[in-house]
JSON list of C-alpha atoms in Angstrom, two decimals:
[
{"chain": "A", "resi": 52, "resn": "PRO", "atom": "CA", "xyz": [-137.55, -23.38, -64.26]},
{"chain": "A", "resi": 53, "resn": "ASN", "atom": "CA", "xyz": [-137.94, -25.04, -60.96]},
{"chain": "A", "resi": 54, "resn": "ASN", "atom": "CA", "xyz": [-136.77, -28.51, -61.25]},
{"chain": "A", "resi": 55, "resn": "VAL", "atom": "CA", "xyz": [-139.27, -30.82, -59.31]},
{"chain": "A", "resi": 56, "resn": "VAL", "atom": "CA", "xyz": [-137.67, -34.15, -58.82]},
{"chain": "A", "resi": 57, "resn": "ILE", "atom": "CA", "xyz": [-139.95, -37.20, -57.94]},
{"chain": "A", "resi": 58, "resn": "ARG", "atom": "CA", "xyz": [-138.73, -40.18, -56.20]},
{"chain": "A", "resi": 59, "resn": "ALA", "atom": "CA", "xyz": [-141.13, -43.29, -55.90]},
{"chain": "A", "resi": 60, "resn": "SER", "atom": "CA", "xyz": [-139.48, -46.32, -54.27]},
{"chain": "A", "resi": 61, "resn": "PHE", "atom": "CA", "xyz": [-140.50, -49.32, -52.36]},
{"chain": "A", "resi": 62, "resn": "PRO", "atom": "CA", "xyz": [-138.99, -50.57, -49.21]},
{"chain": "A", "resi": 63, "resn": "LEU", "atom": "CA", "xyz": [-135.91, -52.65, -49.44]},
{"chain": "A", "resi": 64, "resn": "THR", "atom": "CA", "xyz": [-137.27, -55.66, -47.44]},
{"chain": "A", "resi": 65, "resn": "SER", "atom": "CA", "xyz": [-140.18, -56.17, -49.39]},
{"chain": "A", "resi": 66, "resn": "ILE", "atom": "CA", "xyz": [-137.36, -56.74, -52.52]},
{"chain": "A", "resi": 67, "resn": "ASP", "atom": "CA", "xyz": [-135.33, -58.56, -50.69]},
{"chain": "A", "resi": 68, "resn": "SER", "atom": "CA", "xyz": [-138.23, -60.85, -49.46]},
{"chain": "A", "resi": 69, "resn": "THR", "atom": "CA", "xyz": [-139.22, -61.11, -53.37]},
{"chain": "A", "resi": 70, "resn": "ILE", "atom": "CA", "xyz": [-135.93, -62.55, -54.33]},
{"chain": "A", "resi": 71, "resn": "GLY", "atom": "CA", "xyz": [-135.88, -64.42, -51.16]},
{"chain": "A", "resi": 72, "resn": "THR", "atom": "CA", "xyz": [-139.42, -66.25, -52.44]},
{"chain": "A", "resi": 73, "resn": "ILE", "atom": "CA", "xyz": [-137.85, -66.27, -55.86]},
{"chain": "A", "resi": 74, "resn": "TYR", "atom": "CA", "xyz": [-134.59, -68.45, -54.85]},
{"chain": "A", "resi": 75, "resn": "ARG", "atom": "CA", "xyz": [-136.63, -70.96, -52.93]},
{"chain": "A", "resi": 76, "resn": "ARG", "atom": "CA", "xyz": [-139.28, -71.67, -55.51]},
{"chain": "A", "resi": 77, "resn": "MET", "atom": "CA", "xyz": [-136.27, -71.91, -58.02]},
{"chain": "A", "resi": 78, "resn": "GLY", "atom": "CA", "xyz": [-134.32, -74.28, -55.74]},
{"chain": "A", "resi": 79, "resn": "GLY", "atom": "CA", "xyz": [-137.03, -76.35, -54.71]},
{"chain": "A", "resi": 80, "resn": "ALA", "atom": "CA", "xyz": [-137.58, -76.49, -58.25]},
{"chain": "A", "resi": 81, "resn": "VAL", "atom": "CA", "xyz": [-134.13, -77.29, -58.61]},
{"chain": "A", "resi": 82, "resn": "LEU", "atom": "CA", "xyz": [-134.45, -80.34, -56.17]},
{"chain": "A", "resi": 83, "resn": "ILE", "atom": "CA", "xyz": [-137.30, -81.57, -57.54]},
{"chain": "A", "resi": 84, "resn": "VAL", "atom": "CA", "xyz": [-135.86, -81.72, -61.16]},
{"chain": "A", "resi": 85, "resn": "MET", "atom": "CA", "xyz": [-132.56, -83.15, -59.77]},
{"chain": "A", "resi": 86, "resn": "LEU", "atom": "CA", "xyz": [-134.68, -85.86, -57.71]},
{"chain": "A", "resi": 87, "resn": "CYS", "atom": "CA", "xyz": [-136.49, -86.81, -60.88]},
{"chain": "A", "resi": 88, "resn": "ALA", "atom": "CA", "xyz": [-133.12, -87.50, -62.38]},
{"chain": "A", "resi": 89, "resn": "ALA", "atom": "CA", "xyz": [-131.52, -89.39, -60.02]},
{"chain": "A", "resi": 90, "resn": "LEU", "atom": "CA", "xyz": [-134.59, -91.71, -59.62]},
{"chain": "A", "resi": 91, "resn": "LEU", "atom": "CA", "xyz": [-135.03, -91.90, -64.02]},
{"chain": "A", "resi": 92, "resn": "SER", "atom": "CA", "xyz": [-131.03, -92.59, -63.97]},
{"chain": "A", "resi": 93, "resn": "TRP", "atom": "CA", "xyz": [-131.63, -95.13, -61.36]},
{"chain": "A", "resi": 94, "resn": "VAL", "atom": "CA", "xyz": [-134.21, -97.08, -63.46]},
{"chain": "A", "resi": 95, "resn": "VAL", "atom": "CA", "xyz": [-132.53, -96.91, -66.66]},
{"chain": "A", "resi": 96, "resn": "SER", "atom": "CA", "xyz": [-129.27, -97.89, -65.25]},
{"chain": "A", "resi": 97, "resn": "ARG", "atom": "CA", "xyz": [-131.12, -100.85, -63.51]},
{"chain": "A", "resi": 98, "resn": "ARG", "atom": "CA", "xyz": [-132.48, -101.89, -66.86]},
{"chain": "A", "resi": 99, "resn": "LEU", "atom": "CA", "xyz": [-129.30, -101.63, -68.54]},
{"chain": "A", "resi": 100, "resn": "VAL", "atom": "CA", "xyz": [-126.78, -103.44, -65.40]},
{"chain": "A", "resi": 101, "resn": "GLN", "atom": "CA", "xyz": [-129.37, -106.73, -65.09]},
{"chain": "A", "resi": 102, "resn": "PRO", "atom": "CA", "xyz": [-129.25, -107.41, -69.14]},
{"chain": "A", "resi": 103, "resn": "VAL", "atom": "CA", "xyz": [-125.50, -107.24, -68.33]},
{"chain": "A", "resi": 104, "resn": "MET", "atom": "CA", "xyz": [-124.81, -108.86, -65.15]},
{"chain": "A", "resi": 105, "resn": "ALA", "atom": "CA", "xyz": [-127.01, -111.77, -66.27]},
{"chain": "A", "resi": 106, "resn": "LEU", "atom": "CA", "xyz": [-124.95, -112.62, -69.48]},
{"chain": "A", "resi": 107, "resn": "LYS", "atom": "CA", "xyz": [-121.83, -112.37, -67.24]},
{"chain": "A", "resi": 108, "resn": "ALA", "atom": "CA", "xyz": [-123.03, -114.86, -65.11]},
{"chain": "A", "resi": 109, "resn": "GLY", "atom": "CA", "xyz": [-124.03, -116.92, -68.28]},
{"chain": "A", "resi": 110, "resn": "ALA", "atom": "CA", "xyz": [-120.67, -116.49, -70.01]},
{"chain": "A", "resi": 111, "resn": "ALA", "atom": "CA", "xyz": [-118.93, -117.47, -66.88]},
{"chain": "A", "resi": 112, "resn": "ARG", "atom": "CA", "xyz": [-121.10, -120.92, -66.57]},
{"chain": "A", "resi": 113, "resn": "PHE", "atom": "CA", "xyz": [-120.14, -121.19, -70.03]},
{"chain": "A", "resi": 114, "resn": "ALA", "atom": "CA", "xyz": [-116.64, -120.69, -69.39]},
{"chain": "A", "resi": 115, "resn": "CYS", "atom": "CA", "xyz": [-116.60, -123.33, -66.70]},
{"chain": "A", "resi": 116, "resn": "GLY", "atom": "CA", "xyz": [-118.28, -125.76, -69.03]},
{"chain": "A", "resi": 117, "resn": "ASP", "atom": "CA", "xyz": [-121.77, -125.65, -68.41]},
{"chain": "A", "resi": 118, "resn": "PHE", "atom": "CA", "xyz": [-123.57, -125.56, -71.65]},
{"chain": "A", "resi": 119, "resn": "ALA", "atom": "CA", "xyz": [-126.46, -127.13, -70.36]},
{"chain": "A", "resi": 120, "resn": "SER", "atom": "CA", "xyz": [-128.83, -123.82, -69.00]},
{"chain": "A", "resi": 121, "resn": "PRO", "atom": "CA", "xyz": [-129.14, -121.64, -72.35]},
{"chain": "A", "resi": 122, "resn": "LEU", "atom": "CA", "xyz": [-128.87, -117.88, -71.67]},
{"chain": "A", "resi": 123, "resn": "ALA", "atom": "CA", "xyz": [-132.37, -116.02, -71.06]},
{"chain": "A", "resi": 124, "resn": "VAL", "atom": "CA", "xyz": [-132.63, -113.60, -74.25]},
{"chain": "A", "resi": 125, "resn": "PRO", "atom": "CA", "xyz": [-133.53, -110.11, -73.15]},
{"chain": "A", "resi": 126, "resn": "ASP", "atom": "CA", "xyz": [-136.20, -107.80, -74.89]},
{"chain": "A", "resi": 127, "resn": "SER", "atom": "CA", "xyz": [-133.75, -104.91, -75.93]},
{"chain": "A", "resi": 128, "resn": "GLU", "atom": "CA", "xyz": [-132.27, -105.87, -79.38]},
{"chain": "A", "resi": 129, "resn": "GLU", "atom": "CA", "xyz": [-128.48, -105.70, -78.68]},
{"chain": "A", "resi": 130, "resn": "PHE", "atom": "CA", "xyz": [-128.56, -107.97, -75.45]},
{"chain": "A", "resi": 131, "resn": "GLY", "atom": "CA", "xyz": [-130.67, -110.01, -76.90]},
{"chain": "A", "resi": 132, "resn": "SER", "atom": "CA", "xyz": [-128.61, -110.57, -80.01]},
{"chain": "A", "resi": 133, "resn": "LEU", "atom": "CA", "xyz": [-125.56, -111.15, -77.63]},
{"chain": "A", "resi": 134, "resn": "ALA", "atom": "CA", "xyz": [-127.48, -113.67, -75.76]},
{"chain": "A", "resi": 135, "resn": "GLU", "atom": "CA", "xyz": [-128.48, -115.53, -78.84]},
{"chain": "A", "resi": 136, "resn": "ALA", "atom": "CA", "xyz": [-124.80, -115.32, -79.95]},
{"chain": "A", "resi": 137, "resn": "LEU", "atom": "CA", "xyz": [-123.01, -116.61, -76.58]},
{"chain": "A", "resi": 138, "resn": "ASN", "atom": "CA", "xyz": [-126.36, -119.86, -76.42]},
{"chain": "A", "resi": 139, "resn": "GLU", "atom": "CA", "xyz": [-124.98, -120.90, -80.31]},
{"chain": "A", "resi": 140, "resn": "MET", "atom": "CA", "xyz": [-120.93, -120.73, -78.91]},
{"chain": "A", "resi": 141, "resn": "ALA", "atom": "CA", "xyz": [-122.32, -122.52, -75.98]},
{"chain": "A", "resi": 142, "resn": "ARG", "atom": "CA", "xyz": [-124.19, -125.45, -78.68]},
{"chain": "A", "resi": 143, "resn": "GLN", "atom": "CA", "xyz": [-120.74, -125.61, -80.44]},
{"chain": "A", "resi": 144, "resn": "CYS", "atom": "CA", "xyz": [-118.89, -125.40, -77.71]},
{"chain": "A", "resi": 145, "resn": "ALA", "atom": "CA", "xyz": [-120.62, -128.62, -76.33]},
{"chain": "A", "resi": 146, "resn": "PHE", "atom": "CA", "xyz": [-120.89, -130.25, -79.28]},
{"chain": "A", "resi": 147, "resn": "ARG", "atom": "CA", "xyz": [-117.31, -130.22, -80.06]},
{"chain": "A", "resi": 148, "resn": "ILE", "atom": "CA", "xyz": [-116.34, -131.30, -76.86]},
{"chain": "A", "resi": 149, "resn": "GLU", "atom": "CA", "xyz": [-118.76, -134.24, -76.90]},
{"chain": "A", "resi": 150, "resn": "ALA", "atom": "CA", "xyz": [-116.66, -135.12, -80.37]},
{"chain": "A", "resi": 151, "resn": "MET", "atom": "CA", "xyz": [-113.76, -134.87, -78.74]},
{"chain": "A", "resi": 152, "resn": "GLU", "atom": "CA", "xyz": [-114.47, -136.82, -76.06]},
{"chain": "A", "resi": 153, "resn": "GLN", "atom": "CA", "xyz": [-116.12, -139.72, -77.88]},
{"chain": "A", "resi": 154, "resn": "GLN", "atom": "CA", "xyz": [-112.76, -139.87, -80.10]},
{"chain": "A", "resi": 155, "resn": "ARG", "atom": "CA", "xyz": [-110.71, -139.70, -77.29]},
{"chain": "A", "resi": 156, "resn": "ASN", "atom": "CA", "xyz": [-112.67, -143.01, -76.08]},
{"chain": "A", "resi": 157, "resn": "GLU", "atom": "CA", "xyz": [-112.11, -144.50, -79.33]},
{"chain": "A", "resi": 158, "resn": "GLN", "atom": "CA", "xyz": [-108.75, -143.76, -79.64]},
{"chain": "A", "resi": 159, "resn": "ASP", "atom": "CA", "xyz": [-108.19, -144.63, -75.90]},
{"chain": "A", "resi": 160, "resn": "ALA", "atom": "CA", "xyz": [-110.28, -148.05, -76.41]},
{"chain": "A", "resi": 161, "resn": "VAL", "atom": "CA", "xyz": [-107.79, -149.01, -79.68]},
{"chain": "A", "resi": 162, "resn": "PHE", "atom": "CA", "xyz": [-104.73, -147.80, -77.78]},
{"chain": "A", "resi": 163, "resn": "SER", "atom": "CA", "xyz": [-105.49, -150.36, -74.86]},
{"chain": "A", "resi": 164, "resn": "SER", "atom": "CA", "xyz": [-106.47, -153.39, -76.85]},
{"chain": "A", "resi": 165, "resn": "MET", "atom": "CA", "xyz": [-103.51, -153.09, -79.17]},
{"chain": "A", "resi": 166, "resn": "MET", "atom": "CA", "xyz": [-101.26, -156.50, -78.84]},
{"chain": "A", "resi": 167, "resn": "GLU", "atom": "CA", "xyz": [-98.04, -154.24, -79.34]},
{"chain": "A", "resi": 168, "resn": "GLY", "atom": "CA", "xyz": [-97.03, -152.13, -76.53]},
{"chain": "A", "resi": 169, "resn": "VAL", "atom": "CA", "xyz": [-97.17, -148.45, -77.98]},
{"chain": "A", "resi": 170, "resn": "PHE", "atom": "CA", "xyz": [-96.53, -145.19, -75.94]},
{"chain": "A", "resi": 171, "resn": "ALA", "atom": "CA", "xyz": [-96.01, -141.31, -76.53]},
{"chain": "A", "resi": 172, "resn": "VAL", "atom": "CA", "xyz": [-93.69, -138.33, -75.67]},
{"chain": "A", "resi": 173, "resn": "ASP", "atom": "CA", "xyz": [-93.61, -134.85, -75.54]},
{"chain": "A", "resi": 174, "resn": "SER", "atom": "CA", "xyz": [-90.43, -133.07, -77.13]},
{"chain": "A", "resi": 175, "resn": "GLU", "atom": "CA", "xyz": [-88.98, -132.98, -73.82]},
{"chain": "A", "resi": 176, "resn": "LEU", "atom": "CA", "xyz": [-89.07, -136.93, -73.37]},
{"chain": "A", "resi": 177, "resn": "ARG", "atom": "CA", "xyz": [-91.81, -136.88, -71.03]},
{"chain": "A", "resi": 178, "resn": "ILE", "atom": "CA", "xyz": [-94.40, -139.88, -71.30]},
{"chain": "A", "resi": 179, "resn": "ILE", "atom": "CA", "xyz": [-97.83, -138.88, -72.65]},
{"chain": "A", "resi": 180, "resn": "SER", "atom": "CA", "xyz": [-99.50, -142.00, -72.00]},
{"chain": "A", "resi": 181, "resn": "MET", "atom": "CA", "xyz": [-98.60, -145.71, -72.44]},
{"chain": "A", "resi": 182, "resn": "ASN", "atom": "CA", "xyz": [-100.87, -148.78, -72.85]},
{"chain": "A", "resi": 183, "resn": "ASP", "atom": "CA", "xyz": [-100.96, -152.12, -71.09]},
{"chain": "A", "resi": 184, "resn": "ALA", "atom": "CA", "xyz": [-98.52, -153.82, -73.85]},
{"chain": "A", "resi": 185, "resn": "ALA", "atom": "CA", "xyz": [-95.89, -151.21, -73.30]},
{"chain": "A", "resi": 186, "resn": "SER", "atom": "CA", "xyz": [-96.39, -151.22, -69.50]},
{"chain": "A", "resi": 187, "resn": "THR", "atom": "CA", "xyz": [-95.87, -155.02, -69.57]},
{"chain": "A", "resi": 188, "resn": "LEU", "atom": "CA", "xyz": [-92.81, -155.43, -71.46]},
{"chain": "A", "resi": 189, "resn": "LEU", "atom": "CA", "xyz": [-91.12, -152.18, -69.86]},
{"chain": "A", "resi": 190, "resn": "ARG", "atom": "CA", "xyz": [-92.07, -153.69, -66.59]},
{"chain": "A", "resi": 191, "resn": "VAL", "atom": "CA", "xyz": [-93.25, -150.43, -65.47]},
{"chain": "A", "resi": 192, "resn": "ASP", "atom": "CA", "xyz": [-96.68, -148.96, -63.87]},
{"chain": "A", "resi": 193, "resn": "ALA", "atom": "CA", "xyz": [-98.26, -146.95, -66.74]},
{"chain": "A", "resi": 194, "resn": "ASN", "atom": "CA", "xyz": [-100.43, -144.32, -64.70]},
{"chain": "A", "resi": 195, "resn": "ALA", "atom": "CA", "xyz": [-96.73, -143.74, -62.29]},
{"chain": "A", "resi": 196, "resn": "VAL", "atom": "CA", "xyz": [-95.04, -143.11, -65.38]},
{"chain": "A", "resi": 197, "resn": "LYS", "atom": "CA", "xyz": [-97.02, -140.58, -66.85]},
{"chain": "A", "resi": 198, "resn": "GLY", "atom": "CA", "xyz": [-95.62, -137.14, -66.69]},
{"chain": "A", "resi": 199, "resn": "ARG", "atom": "CA", "xyz": [-91.99, -138.47, -66.35]},
{"chain": "A", "resi": 200, "resn": "PRO", "atom": "CA", "xyz": [-89.08, -138.35, -68.21]},
{"chain": "A", "resi": 201, "resn": "ILE", "atom": "CA", "xyz": [-88.37, -141.71, -70.28]},
{"chain": "A", "resi": 202, "resn": "LEU", "atom": "CA", "xyz": [-85.01, -142.20, -68.96]},
{"chain": "A", "resi": 203, "resn": "GLU", "atom": "CA", "xyz": [-86.45, -142.27, -65.03]},
{"chain": "A", "resi": 204, "resn": "ALA", "atom": "CA", "xyz": [-89.48, -144.02, -65.92]},
{"chain": "A", "resi": 205, "resn": "VAL", "atom": "CA", "xyz": [-87.61, -146.86, -67.34]},
{"chain": "A", "resi": 206, "resn": "ARG", "atom": "CA", "xyz": [-83.40, -146.10, -66.80]},
{"chain": "A", "resi": 207, "resn": "ASN", "atom": "CA", "xyz": [-82.71, -147.61, -70.20]},
{"chain": "A", "resi": 208, "resn": "THR", "atom": "CA", "xyz": [-80.23, -145.02, -71.92]},
{"chain": "A", "resi": 209, "resn": "ALA", "atom": "CA", "xyz": [-80.64, -146.72, -75.16]},
{"chain": "A", "resi": 210, "resn": "LEU", "atom": "CA", "xyz": [-84.31, -146.58, -75.27]},
{"chain": "A", "resi": 211, "resn": "ARG", "atom": "CA", "xyz": [-84.04, -142.91, -74.30]},
{"chain": "A", "resi": 212, "resn": "ASP", "atom": "CA", "xyz": [-81.42, -142.36, -77.39]},
{"chain": "A", "resi": 213, "resn": "PHE", "atom": "CA", "xyz": [-83.97, -144.48, -79.65]},
{"chain": "A", "resi": 214, "resn": "VAL", "atom": "CA", "xyz": [-86.91, -142.08, -78.79]},
{"chain": "A", "resi": 215, "resn": "GLN", "atom": "CA", "xyz": [-84.58, -138.92, -78.88]},
{"chain": "A", "resi": 216, "resn": "GLY", "atom": "CA", "xyz": [-83.40, -140.10, -82.40]},
{"chain": "A", "resi": 217, "resn": "ALA", "atom": "CA", "xyz": [-86.99, -140.67, -83.68]},
{"chain": "A", "resi": 218, "resn": "LEU", "atom": "CA", "xyz": [-88.13, -137.29, -82.63]},
{"chain": "A", "resi": 219, "resn": "VAL", "atom": "CA", "xyz": [-85.57, -135.46, -84.78]},
{"chain": "A", "resi": 220, "resn": "THR", "atom": "CA", "xyz": [-86.53, -137.45, -87.32]},
{"chain": "A", "resi": 221, "resn": "ASP", "atom": "CA", "xyz": [-89.51, -137.93, -90.33]},
{"chain": "A", "resi": 222, "resn": "ALA", "atom": "CA", "xyz": [-88.39, -141.23, -91.43]},
{"chain": "A", "resi": 223, "resn": "PRO", "atom": "CA", "xyz": [-89.57, -144.47, -89.95]},
{"chain": "A", "resi": 224, "resn": "VAL", "atom": "CA", "xyz": [-86.98, -145.70, -87.23]},
{"chain": "A", "resi": 225, "resn": "GLU", "atom": "CA", "xyz": [-85.78, -149.29, -85.93]},
{"chain": "A", "resi": 226, "resn": "ALA", "atom": "CA", "xyz": [-83.65, -150.80, -83.36]},
{"chain": "A", "resi": 227, "resn": "GLU", "atom": "CA", "xyz": [-83.54, -153.50, -81.65]},
{"chain": "A", "resi": 228, "resn": "LEU", "atom": "CA", "xyz": [-82.42, -153.02, -77.81]},
{"chain": "A", "resi": 229, "resn": "SER", "atom": "CA", "xyz": [-82.95, -155.46, -74.21]},
{"chain": "A", "resi": 230, "resn": "VAL", "atom": "CA", "xyz": [-84.58, -153.69, -71.55]},
{"chain": "A", "resi": 231, "resn": "GLY", "atom": "CA", "xyz": [-83.18, -155.03, -68.31]},
{"chain": "A", "resi": 232, "resn": "GLN", "atom": "CA", "xyz": [-82.68, -159.53, -68.26]},
{"chain": "A", "resi": 233, "resn": "ARG", "atom": "CA", "xyz": [-85.53, -160.14, -71.15]},
{"chain": "A", "resi": 234, "resn": "GLU", "atom": "CA", "xyz": [-84.83, -161.04, -74.75]},
{"chain": "A", "resi": 235, "resn": "PRO", "atom": "CA", "xyz": [-84.77, -157.72, -77.42]},
{"chain": "A", "resi": 236, "resn": "LEU", "atom": "CA", "xyz": [-87.27, -155.79, -78.05]},
{"chain": "A", "resi": 237, "resn": "LEU", "atom": "CA", "xyz": [-87.90, -154.39, -81.64]},
{"chain": "A", "resi": 238, "resn": "LEU", "atom": "CA", "xyz": [-88.75, -150.65, -81.45]},
{"chain": "A", "resi": 239, "resn": "LYS", "atom": "CA", "xyz": [-90.15, -148.98, -84.57]},
{"chain": "A", "resi": 240, "resn": "ALA", "atom": "CA", "xyz": [-90.82, -145.16, -84.33]}
]
């Protein structure tokens, strides 16, 4: 028994060349797929980001009090419903602000036309508002004393004590006191 061994082979350079070609083709295919994925991601992100940026800009306008121009409603269901909700919120805010301004104007008209002197203070005894009659009676400029403590504005400790006492009780309070060289004033709180 003679053993015979037959060896068949390709040159190693031929195999290396084939493997190199396969790697180049795979690398090219991966590069093309990556470029397509990047382009697709950019397109999708633009479609998502643009409506969000438009909604953000509109919400910022609403926050600044500009309710006149409503938001454009995007095509997508989620962003469209959000835009509609923001537009409705803006309409409601504009309506409420208009109603409050009208009410404030009416109150200001009544307050300024009263014959009795009326002024309002906060819990720290700072003057919030004062009508013309109170300004005349207390001999101060209503605009100049706004936001200042009552004692600093009028310089009368009896008036300050009356106001302080009126703030701590729920019951009506009355007092008579003099401000300057005038006849006594009847105060009610």
